[in-house]
Coordinates of C-alpha atoms in Angstrom, one line a residue:
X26 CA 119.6 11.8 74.8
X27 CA 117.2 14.4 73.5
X28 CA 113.6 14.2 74.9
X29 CA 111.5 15.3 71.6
X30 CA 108.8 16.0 73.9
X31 CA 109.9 18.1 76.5
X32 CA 109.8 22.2 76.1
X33 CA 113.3 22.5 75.8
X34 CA 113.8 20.2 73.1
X35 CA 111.0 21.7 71.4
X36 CA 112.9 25.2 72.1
X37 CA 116.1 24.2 70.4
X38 CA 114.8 22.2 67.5
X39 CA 113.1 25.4 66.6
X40 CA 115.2 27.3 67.5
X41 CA 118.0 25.5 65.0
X42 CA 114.7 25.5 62.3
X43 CA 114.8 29.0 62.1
X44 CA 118.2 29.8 62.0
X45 CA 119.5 27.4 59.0
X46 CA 116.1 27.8 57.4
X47 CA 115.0 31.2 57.2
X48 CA 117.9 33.7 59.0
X49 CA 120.6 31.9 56.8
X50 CA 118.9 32.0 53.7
X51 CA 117.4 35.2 54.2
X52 CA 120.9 37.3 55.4
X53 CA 122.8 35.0 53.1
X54 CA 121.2 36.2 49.8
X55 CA 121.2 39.7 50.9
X56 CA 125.1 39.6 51.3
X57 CA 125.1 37.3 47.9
X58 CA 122.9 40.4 46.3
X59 CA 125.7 43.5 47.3
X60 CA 128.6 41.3 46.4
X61 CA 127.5 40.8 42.6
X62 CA 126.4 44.5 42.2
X63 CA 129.9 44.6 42.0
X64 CA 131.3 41.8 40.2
X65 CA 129.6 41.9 37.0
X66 CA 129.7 44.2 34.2
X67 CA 128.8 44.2 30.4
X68 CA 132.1 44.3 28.5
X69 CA 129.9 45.1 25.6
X70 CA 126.3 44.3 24.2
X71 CA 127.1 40.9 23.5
X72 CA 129.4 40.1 26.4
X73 CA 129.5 40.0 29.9
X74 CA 131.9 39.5 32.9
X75 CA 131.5 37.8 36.5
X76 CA 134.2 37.4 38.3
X77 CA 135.1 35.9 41.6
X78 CA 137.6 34.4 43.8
X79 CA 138.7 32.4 47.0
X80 CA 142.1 32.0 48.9
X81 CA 142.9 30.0 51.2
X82 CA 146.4 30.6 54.1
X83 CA 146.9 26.5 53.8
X84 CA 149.9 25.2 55.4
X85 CA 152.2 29.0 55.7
X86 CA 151.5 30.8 58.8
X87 CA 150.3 33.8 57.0
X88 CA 148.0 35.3 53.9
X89 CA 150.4 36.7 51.3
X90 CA 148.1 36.4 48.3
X91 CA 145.6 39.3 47.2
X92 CA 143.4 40.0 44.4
X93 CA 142.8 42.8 42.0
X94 CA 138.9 43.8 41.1
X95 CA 138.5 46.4 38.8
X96 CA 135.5 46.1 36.8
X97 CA 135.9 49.0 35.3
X98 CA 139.5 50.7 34.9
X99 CA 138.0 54.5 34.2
X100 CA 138.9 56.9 36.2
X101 CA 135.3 58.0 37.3
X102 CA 134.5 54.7 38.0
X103 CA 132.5 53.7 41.1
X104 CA 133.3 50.5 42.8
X105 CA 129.8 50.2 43.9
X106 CA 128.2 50.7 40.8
X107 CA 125.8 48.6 38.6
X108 CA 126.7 47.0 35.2
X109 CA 126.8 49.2 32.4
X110 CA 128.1 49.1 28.7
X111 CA 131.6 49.3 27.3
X112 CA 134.0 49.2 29.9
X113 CA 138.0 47.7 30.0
X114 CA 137.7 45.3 32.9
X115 CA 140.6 44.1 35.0
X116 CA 141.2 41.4 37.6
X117 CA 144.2 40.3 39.1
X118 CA 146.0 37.7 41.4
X119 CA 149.2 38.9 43.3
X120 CA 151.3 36.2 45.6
X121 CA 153.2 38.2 48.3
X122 CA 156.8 36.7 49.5
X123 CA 158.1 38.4 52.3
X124 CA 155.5 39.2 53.3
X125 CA 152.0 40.5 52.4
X126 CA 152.8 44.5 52.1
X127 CA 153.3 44.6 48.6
X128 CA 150.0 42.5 47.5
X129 CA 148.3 44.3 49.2
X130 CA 149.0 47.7 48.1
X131 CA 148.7 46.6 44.5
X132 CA 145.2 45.2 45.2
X133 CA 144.2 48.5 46.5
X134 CA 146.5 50.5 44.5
X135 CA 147.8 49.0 41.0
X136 CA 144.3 50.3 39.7
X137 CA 145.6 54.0 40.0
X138 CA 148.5 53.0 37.6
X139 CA 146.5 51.8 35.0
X140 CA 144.4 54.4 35.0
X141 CA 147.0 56.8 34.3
X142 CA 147.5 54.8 31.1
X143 CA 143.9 53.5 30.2
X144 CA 143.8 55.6 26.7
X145 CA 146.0 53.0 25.3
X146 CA 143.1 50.6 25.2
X147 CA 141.4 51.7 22.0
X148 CA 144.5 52.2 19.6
X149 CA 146.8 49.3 18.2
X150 CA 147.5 46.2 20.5
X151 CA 151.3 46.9 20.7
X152 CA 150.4 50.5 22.7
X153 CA 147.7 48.9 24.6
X154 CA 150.9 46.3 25.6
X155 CA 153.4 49.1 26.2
X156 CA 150.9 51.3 28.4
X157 CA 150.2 47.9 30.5
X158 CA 153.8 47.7 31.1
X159 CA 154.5 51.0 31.8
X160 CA 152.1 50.3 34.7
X161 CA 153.8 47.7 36.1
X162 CA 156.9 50.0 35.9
X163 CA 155.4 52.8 37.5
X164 CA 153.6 51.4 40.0
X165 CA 156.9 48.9 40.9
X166 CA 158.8 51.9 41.5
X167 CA 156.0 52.9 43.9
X168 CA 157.4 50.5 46.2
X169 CA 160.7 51.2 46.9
X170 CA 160.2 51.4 50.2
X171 CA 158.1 48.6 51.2
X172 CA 160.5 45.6 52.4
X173 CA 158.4 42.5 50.8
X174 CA 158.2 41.2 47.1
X175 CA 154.9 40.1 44.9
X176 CA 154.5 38.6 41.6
X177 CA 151.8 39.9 39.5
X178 CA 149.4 38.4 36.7
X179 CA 146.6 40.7 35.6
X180 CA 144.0 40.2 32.6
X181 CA 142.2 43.3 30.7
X182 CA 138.7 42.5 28.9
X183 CA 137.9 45.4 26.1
X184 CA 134.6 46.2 24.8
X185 CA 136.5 44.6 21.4
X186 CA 136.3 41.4 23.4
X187 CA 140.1 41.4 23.2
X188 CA 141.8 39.5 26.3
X189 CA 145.4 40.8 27.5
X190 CA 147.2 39.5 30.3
X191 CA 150.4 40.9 32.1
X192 CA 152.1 38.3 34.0
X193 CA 155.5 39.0 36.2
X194 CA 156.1 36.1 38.4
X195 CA 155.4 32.2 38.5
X196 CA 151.2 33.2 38.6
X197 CA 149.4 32.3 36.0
X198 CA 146.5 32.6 33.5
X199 CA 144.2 29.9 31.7
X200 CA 141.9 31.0 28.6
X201 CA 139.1 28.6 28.6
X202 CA 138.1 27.9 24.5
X203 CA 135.4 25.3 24.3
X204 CA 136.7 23.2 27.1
X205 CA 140.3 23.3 26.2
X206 CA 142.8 25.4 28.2
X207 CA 144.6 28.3 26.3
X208 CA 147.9 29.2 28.1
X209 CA 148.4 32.6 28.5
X210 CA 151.3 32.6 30.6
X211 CA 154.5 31.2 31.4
X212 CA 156.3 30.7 34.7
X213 CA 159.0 33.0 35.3
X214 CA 161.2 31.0 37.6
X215 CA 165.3 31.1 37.5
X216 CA 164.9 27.9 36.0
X217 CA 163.8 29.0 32.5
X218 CA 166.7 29.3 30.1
X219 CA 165.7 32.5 29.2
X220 CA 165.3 33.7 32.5
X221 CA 168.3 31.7 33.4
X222 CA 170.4 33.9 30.8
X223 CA 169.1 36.9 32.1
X224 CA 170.3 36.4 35.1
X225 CA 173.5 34.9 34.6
X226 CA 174.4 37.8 32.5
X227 CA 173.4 40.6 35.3
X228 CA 176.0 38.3 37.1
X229 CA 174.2 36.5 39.7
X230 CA 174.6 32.8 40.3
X231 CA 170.9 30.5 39.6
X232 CA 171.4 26.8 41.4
X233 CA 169.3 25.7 44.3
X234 CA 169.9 25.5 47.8
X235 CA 173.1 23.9 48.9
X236 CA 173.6 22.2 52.3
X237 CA 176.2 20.1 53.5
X238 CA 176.0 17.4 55.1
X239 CA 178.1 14.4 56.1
X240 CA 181.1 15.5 54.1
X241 CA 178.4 15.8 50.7
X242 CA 176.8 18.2 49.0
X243 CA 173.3 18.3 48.4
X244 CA 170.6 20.6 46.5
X245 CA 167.5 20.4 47.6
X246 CA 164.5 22.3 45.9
X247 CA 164.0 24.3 43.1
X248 CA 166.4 26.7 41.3
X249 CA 166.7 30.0 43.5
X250 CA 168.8 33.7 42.4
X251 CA 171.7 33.7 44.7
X252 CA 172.3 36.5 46.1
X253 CA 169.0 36.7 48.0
X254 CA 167.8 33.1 47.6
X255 CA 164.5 33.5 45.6
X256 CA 162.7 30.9 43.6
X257 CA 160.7 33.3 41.5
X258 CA 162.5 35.8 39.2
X259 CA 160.0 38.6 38.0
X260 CA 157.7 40.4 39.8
X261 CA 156.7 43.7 41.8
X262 CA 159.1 44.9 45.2
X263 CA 162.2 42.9 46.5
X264 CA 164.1 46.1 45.9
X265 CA 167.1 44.4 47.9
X266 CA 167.4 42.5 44.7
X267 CA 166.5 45.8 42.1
X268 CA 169.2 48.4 43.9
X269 CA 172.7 48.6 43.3
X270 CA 173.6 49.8 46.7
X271 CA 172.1 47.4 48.7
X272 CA 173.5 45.1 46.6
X273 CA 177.2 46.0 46.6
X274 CA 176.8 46.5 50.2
X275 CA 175.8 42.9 50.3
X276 CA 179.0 42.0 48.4
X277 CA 177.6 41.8 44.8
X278 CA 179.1 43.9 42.0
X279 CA 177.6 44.2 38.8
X280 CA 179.7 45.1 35.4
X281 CA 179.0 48.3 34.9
X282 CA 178.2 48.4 31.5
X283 CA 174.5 46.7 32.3
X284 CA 171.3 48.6 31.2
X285 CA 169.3 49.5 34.3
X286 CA 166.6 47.2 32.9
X287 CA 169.7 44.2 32.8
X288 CA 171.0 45.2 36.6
X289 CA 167.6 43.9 38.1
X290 CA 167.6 40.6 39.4
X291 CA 164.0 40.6 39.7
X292 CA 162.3 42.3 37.0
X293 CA 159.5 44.0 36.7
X294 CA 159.0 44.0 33.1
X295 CA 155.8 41.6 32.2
X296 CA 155.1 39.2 29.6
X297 CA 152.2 40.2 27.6
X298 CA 149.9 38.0 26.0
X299 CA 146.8 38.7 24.0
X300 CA 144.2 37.5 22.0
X301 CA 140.6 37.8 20.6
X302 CA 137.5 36.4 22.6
X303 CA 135.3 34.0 20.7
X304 CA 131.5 32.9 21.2
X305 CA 133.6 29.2 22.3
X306 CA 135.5 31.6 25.3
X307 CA 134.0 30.9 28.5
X308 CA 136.5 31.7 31.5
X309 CA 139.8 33.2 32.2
X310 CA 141.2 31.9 35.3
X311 CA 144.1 33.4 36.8
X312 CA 145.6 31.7 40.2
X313 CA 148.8 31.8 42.3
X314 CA 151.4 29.0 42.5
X315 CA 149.9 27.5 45.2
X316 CA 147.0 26.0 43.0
X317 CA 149.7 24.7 40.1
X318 CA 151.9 23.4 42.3
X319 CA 149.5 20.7 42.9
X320 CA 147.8 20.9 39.3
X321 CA 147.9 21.3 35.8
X322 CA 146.4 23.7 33.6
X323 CA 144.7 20.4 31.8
X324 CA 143.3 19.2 35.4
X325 CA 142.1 22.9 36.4
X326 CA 140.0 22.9 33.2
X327 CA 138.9 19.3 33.5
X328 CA 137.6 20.3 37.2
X329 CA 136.2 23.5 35.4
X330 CA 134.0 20.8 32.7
X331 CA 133.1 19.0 35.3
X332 CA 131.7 21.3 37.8
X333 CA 130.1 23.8 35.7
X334 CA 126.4 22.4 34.5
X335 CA 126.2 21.5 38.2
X336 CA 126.7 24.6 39.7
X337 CA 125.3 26.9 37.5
X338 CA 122.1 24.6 37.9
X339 CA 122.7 25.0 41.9
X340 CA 123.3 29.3 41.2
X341 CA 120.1 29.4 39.0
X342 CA 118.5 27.4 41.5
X343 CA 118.5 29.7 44.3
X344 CA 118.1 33.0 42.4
X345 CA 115.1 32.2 40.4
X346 CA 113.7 30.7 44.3
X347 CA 114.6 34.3 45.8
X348 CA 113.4 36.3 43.1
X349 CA 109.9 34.1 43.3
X350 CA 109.7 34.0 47.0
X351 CA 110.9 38.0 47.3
X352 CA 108.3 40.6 48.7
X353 CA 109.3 44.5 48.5
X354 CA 107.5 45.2 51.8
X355 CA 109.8 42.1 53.3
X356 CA 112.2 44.6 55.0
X357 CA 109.1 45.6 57.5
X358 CA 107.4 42.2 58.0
X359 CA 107.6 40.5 61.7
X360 CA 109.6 37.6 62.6
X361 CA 106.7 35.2 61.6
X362 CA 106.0 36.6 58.3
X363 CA 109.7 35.8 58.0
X364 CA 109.5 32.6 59.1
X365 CA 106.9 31.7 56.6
X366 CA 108.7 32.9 53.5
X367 CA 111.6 31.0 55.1
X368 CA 109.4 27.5 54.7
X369 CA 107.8 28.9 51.2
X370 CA 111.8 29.7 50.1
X371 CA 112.9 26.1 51.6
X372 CA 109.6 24.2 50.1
X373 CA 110.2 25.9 47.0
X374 CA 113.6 24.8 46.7
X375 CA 113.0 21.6 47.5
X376 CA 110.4 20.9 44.7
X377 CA 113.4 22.7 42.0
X378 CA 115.9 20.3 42.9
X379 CA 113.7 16.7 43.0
X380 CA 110.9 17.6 40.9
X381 CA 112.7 20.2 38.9
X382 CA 109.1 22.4 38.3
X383 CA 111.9 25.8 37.5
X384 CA 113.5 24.2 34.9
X385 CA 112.0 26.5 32.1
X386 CA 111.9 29.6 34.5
X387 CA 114.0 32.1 32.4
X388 CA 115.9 34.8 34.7
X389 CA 116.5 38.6 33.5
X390 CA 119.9 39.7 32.2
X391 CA 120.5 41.1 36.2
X392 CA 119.6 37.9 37.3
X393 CA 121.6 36.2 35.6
X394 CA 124.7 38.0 36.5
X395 CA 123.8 37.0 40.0
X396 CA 123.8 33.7 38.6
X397 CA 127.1 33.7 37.2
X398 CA 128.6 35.2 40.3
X399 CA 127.4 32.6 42.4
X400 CA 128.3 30.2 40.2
X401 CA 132.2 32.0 39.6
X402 CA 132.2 31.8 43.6
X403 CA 131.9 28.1 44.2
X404 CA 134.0 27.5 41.3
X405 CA 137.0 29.1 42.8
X406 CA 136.0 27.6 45.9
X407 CA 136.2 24.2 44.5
X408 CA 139.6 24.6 43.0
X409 CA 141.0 25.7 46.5
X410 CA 139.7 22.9 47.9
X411 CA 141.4 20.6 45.9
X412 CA 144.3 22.2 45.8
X413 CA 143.8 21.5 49.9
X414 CA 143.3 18.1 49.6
X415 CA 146.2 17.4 47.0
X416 CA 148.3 19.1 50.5
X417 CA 149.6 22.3 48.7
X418 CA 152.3 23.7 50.7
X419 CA 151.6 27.3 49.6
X420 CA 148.7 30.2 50.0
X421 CA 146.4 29.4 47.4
X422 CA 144.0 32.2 45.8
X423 CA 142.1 31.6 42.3
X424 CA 140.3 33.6 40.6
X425 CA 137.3 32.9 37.9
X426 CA 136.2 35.0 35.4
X427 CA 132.8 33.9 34.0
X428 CA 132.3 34.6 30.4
X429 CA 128.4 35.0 29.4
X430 CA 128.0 35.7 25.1
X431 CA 124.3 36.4 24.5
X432 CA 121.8 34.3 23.7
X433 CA 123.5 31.6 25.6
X434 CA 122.4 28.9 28.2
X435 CA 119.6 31.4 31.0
X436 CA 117.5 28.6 32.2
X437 CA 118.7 25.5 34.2
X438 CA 117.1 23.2 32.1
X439 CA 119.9 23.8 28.8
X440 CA 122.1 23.1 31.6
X441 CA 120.8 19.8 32.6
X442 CA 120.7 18.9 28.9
X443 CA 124.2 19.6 28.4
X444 CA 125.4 17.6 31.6
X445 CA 123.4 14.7 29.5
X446 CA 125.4 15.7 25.9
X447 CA 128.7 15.6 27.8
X448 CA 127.9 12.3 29.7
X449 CA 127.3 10.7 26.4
X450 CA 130.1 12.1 24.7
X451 CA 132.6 11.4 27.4
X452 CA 131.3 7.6 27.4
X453 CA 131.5 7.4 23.7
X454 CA 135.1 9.3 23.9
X455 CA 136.3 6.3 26.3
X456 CA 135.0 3.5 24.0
X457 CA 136.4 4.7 20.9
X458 CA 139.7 5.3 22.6
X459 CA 139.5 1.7 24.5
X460 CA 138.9 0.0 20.3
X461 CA 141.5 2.1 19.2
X462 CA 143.8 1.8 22.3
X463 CA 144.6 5.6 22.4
X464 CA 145.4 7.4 25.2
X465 CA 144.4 11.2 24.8
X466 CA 143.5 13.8 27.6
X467 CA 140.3 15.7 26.7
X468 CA 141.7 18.7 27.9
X469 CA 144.8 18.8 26.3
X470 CA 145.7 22.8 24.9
X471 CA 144.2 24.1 21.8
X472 CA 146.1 25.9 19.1
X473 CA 144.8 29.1 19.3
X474 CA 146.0 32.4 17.7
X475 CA 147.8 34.3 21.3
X476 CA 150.3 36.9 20.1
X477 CA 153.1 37.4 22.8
X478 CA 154.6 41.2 22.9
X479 CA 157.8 41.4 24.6
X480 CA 159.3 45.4 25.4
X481 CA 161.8 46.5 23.2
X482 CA 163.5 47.3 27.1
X483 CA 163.3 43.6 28.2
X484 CA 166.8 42.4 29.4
X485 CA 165.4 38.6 28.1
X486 CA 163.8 39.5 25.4
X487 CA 167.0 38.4 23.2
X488 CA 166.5 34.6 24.6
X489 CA 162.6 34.5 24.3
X490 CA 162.8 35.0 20.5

């Protein structure tokens, strides 16, 4: 048992008092202060763009997920650079299979690709589409010689608030519109007929595994591409899959009279969605399989509802504390000077979150980036928690783009107010429902105008029309 008055004690409850109080604090909003330099950015002068993310390995023995980060897709573009106006943002979520090789190089990498293409952003919506895919083309053919496979969902922002997204693969991408999820994706998986066509017409075979046993035989799992046994049918890599000669070598002849679009069993072509942002837009959230497998998009945006007053209160919070308690000359001050701003920083937050005295305090437009950041961060990490405890069987990655229209929420008291407005509404909600014995979800999708654009080269696109 610990003897409060001996030295020792003494030593090592102080010791602990300094750490979690002012070292932690102090080193932890300094790292929280780089990280949002780059991962916000003004889309335009009435909207702006925080994004962040969080993976988990879960149950698999390795990390095969990655993320894309490009803030701004220019050319001269500095990663490290502040916010600014007008810029095409892009973020990304790729699930490696395989192995990790290919994620990888497409978080570090895709960027280049797009690039190469980013005029197409100001003309009509149909070139913007065809210069996306033309990335995914180019930058799949980069890859021939890596021996892994990825899938690939990617969302551009414009400074016309118009929201694109690219998906190859069984990823996938929620538009939140005033609390409603807006799908802009769909799975590609050999089970979709129109997948399902595609590749039963470049001649492979689509059923699931097969095992014998006892004199029967039984399918287990979902439907896989045979040759080569995968459950996902689009994305970046698996070139084993994409080659002719390594696939006639593994036994597997294809008519020649296919396109070379129609020979791929894995395609890289992507599904393009778009639509226009609204004032009622307020995320896009893009994760890998790993969270949907244990959710749908209805309960990611319910979680989303839920945990957003709350944790943009919490963000505001502690950067209004750290821009009150900050000192420019802080850098040079001793360890007790340090110590004390730790106790004014821990006082001060203490009387925010009981007493609520910051309510009102308004934060600048930087500010509340850092806000929003912080807030985008414990988001994603909420939804990878859950998707923990709901025992996903996969990586899981999400990421959370935060959209901020001006002249919204800044100070944590609107917040508070709208945790009351929903709270009210939700009860009311249930009551009218239990007097009228419906049974609605509150997230169910809104209709919402989202123009697909399908390549003219697409070996589906016959079945998706």
């Amino acid at each position: 048992m610990l003897d409060f008055t001996s030295n020792k004690s003494i030593a090592i409850i102080s010791s602990f008092f300094l750490i979690f109080v002012v070292i932690v604090p102090y080193y932890g909003f300094r790292f929280f202060r780089r990280q949002s330099k780059r991962s916000s950015v003004n889309i335009s002068d009435k909207l702006s763009l925080t994004v962040g993310h969080a993976s988990a390995t879960g149950k698999r023995p390795t990390m095969e997920d990655d993320v894309l980060l490009a803030l701004d897709i220019s050319p001269e573009y500095a990663v490290y650079e502040a916010a600014c106006h007008s810029r095409v943002s892009a973020f990304g979520v790729f699930d490696g299979h395989c192995g990790s090789e290919i994620a990888k190089h497409a978080a570090q990498n895709y960027r280049k690709f797009i690039q190469a293409q980013v005029q197409v952003f100001n003309p009509t919506p149909a070139q913007t589409c065809e210069g996306i895919k033309q990335s995914f083309l180019d930058f799949d053919s980069s890859t021939k010689r890596i021996p892994a496979g990825s899938t690939a969902c990617v969302a551009f922002i414009t400074p016309q608030h118009e929201l694109f997204v690219a998906n190859a693969g069984d990823s996938r991408a929620i538009l939140i519109e005033n609390n409603h999820p807006v799908s802009m994706s769909i799975d590609h998986k050999p089970s979709r007929e129109s997948e399902k066509q595609r590749l039963l017409k470049a001649g492979a075979e689509v059923r699931p595994t097969t095992v014998v046993q006892s004199g029967c035989v039984l399918q287990l799992g979902p439907a896989r591409i045979w040759p080569g046994g995968l459950s996902v049918s689009r994305g970046f890599g698996d070139h084993g899959m994409k080659d002719e000669v390594k696939m006639a070598l593994g036994g597997f002849v294809q008519s020649q009279n296919l396109s070379w679009a129609e020979k791929q069993l894995v395609s890289p072509f992507p599904e393009i969605r778009y639509t226009e942002l609204t004032q009622q837009s307020q995320a896009v959230i893009l994760a890998c399989d790993g969270l949907f497998d244990v959710m749908t998009n209805s309960d990611v945006v319910k979680i989303f509802n839920q945990q957003l007053p709350r944790l943009m209160i919490k963000a505001i919070e502690q950067v209004a504390i750290r821009n009150i308690e900050k000192s420019e000359s802080e850098e040079q001050q001793g360890i007790i000077k340090k110590f004390i701003h730790g106790m004014q920083r821990s006082y001060a937050r203490l009387k925010f979150s009981f007493l609520h005295e910051l309510d009102d305090y308004k934060l600048t437009d930087e500010l509340l980036l850092q806000a929003d950041f912080l807030c985008a961060q414990m988001l994603s990490d909420k939804l990878v928690s859950l998707a923990l405890q709901r025992e996903t069987t996969d990586n899981v990655t999400v990421v959370v783009g935060l959209l901020r229209w001006k002249d919204t929420r800044k100070t944590a008291r609107q917040w508070r107010e709208l945790m009351k407005d929903e709270g009210l509404f939700s009860q009311f909600k249930k009551l009218l429902h239990k007097q009228n014995e419906v049974s609605c979800s509150e997230t169910e999708d809104i209709q919402k105008d989202v123009q697909l654009w399908i390549s003219p080269d697409d070996p589906s696109k016959q079945w998706i029309y």
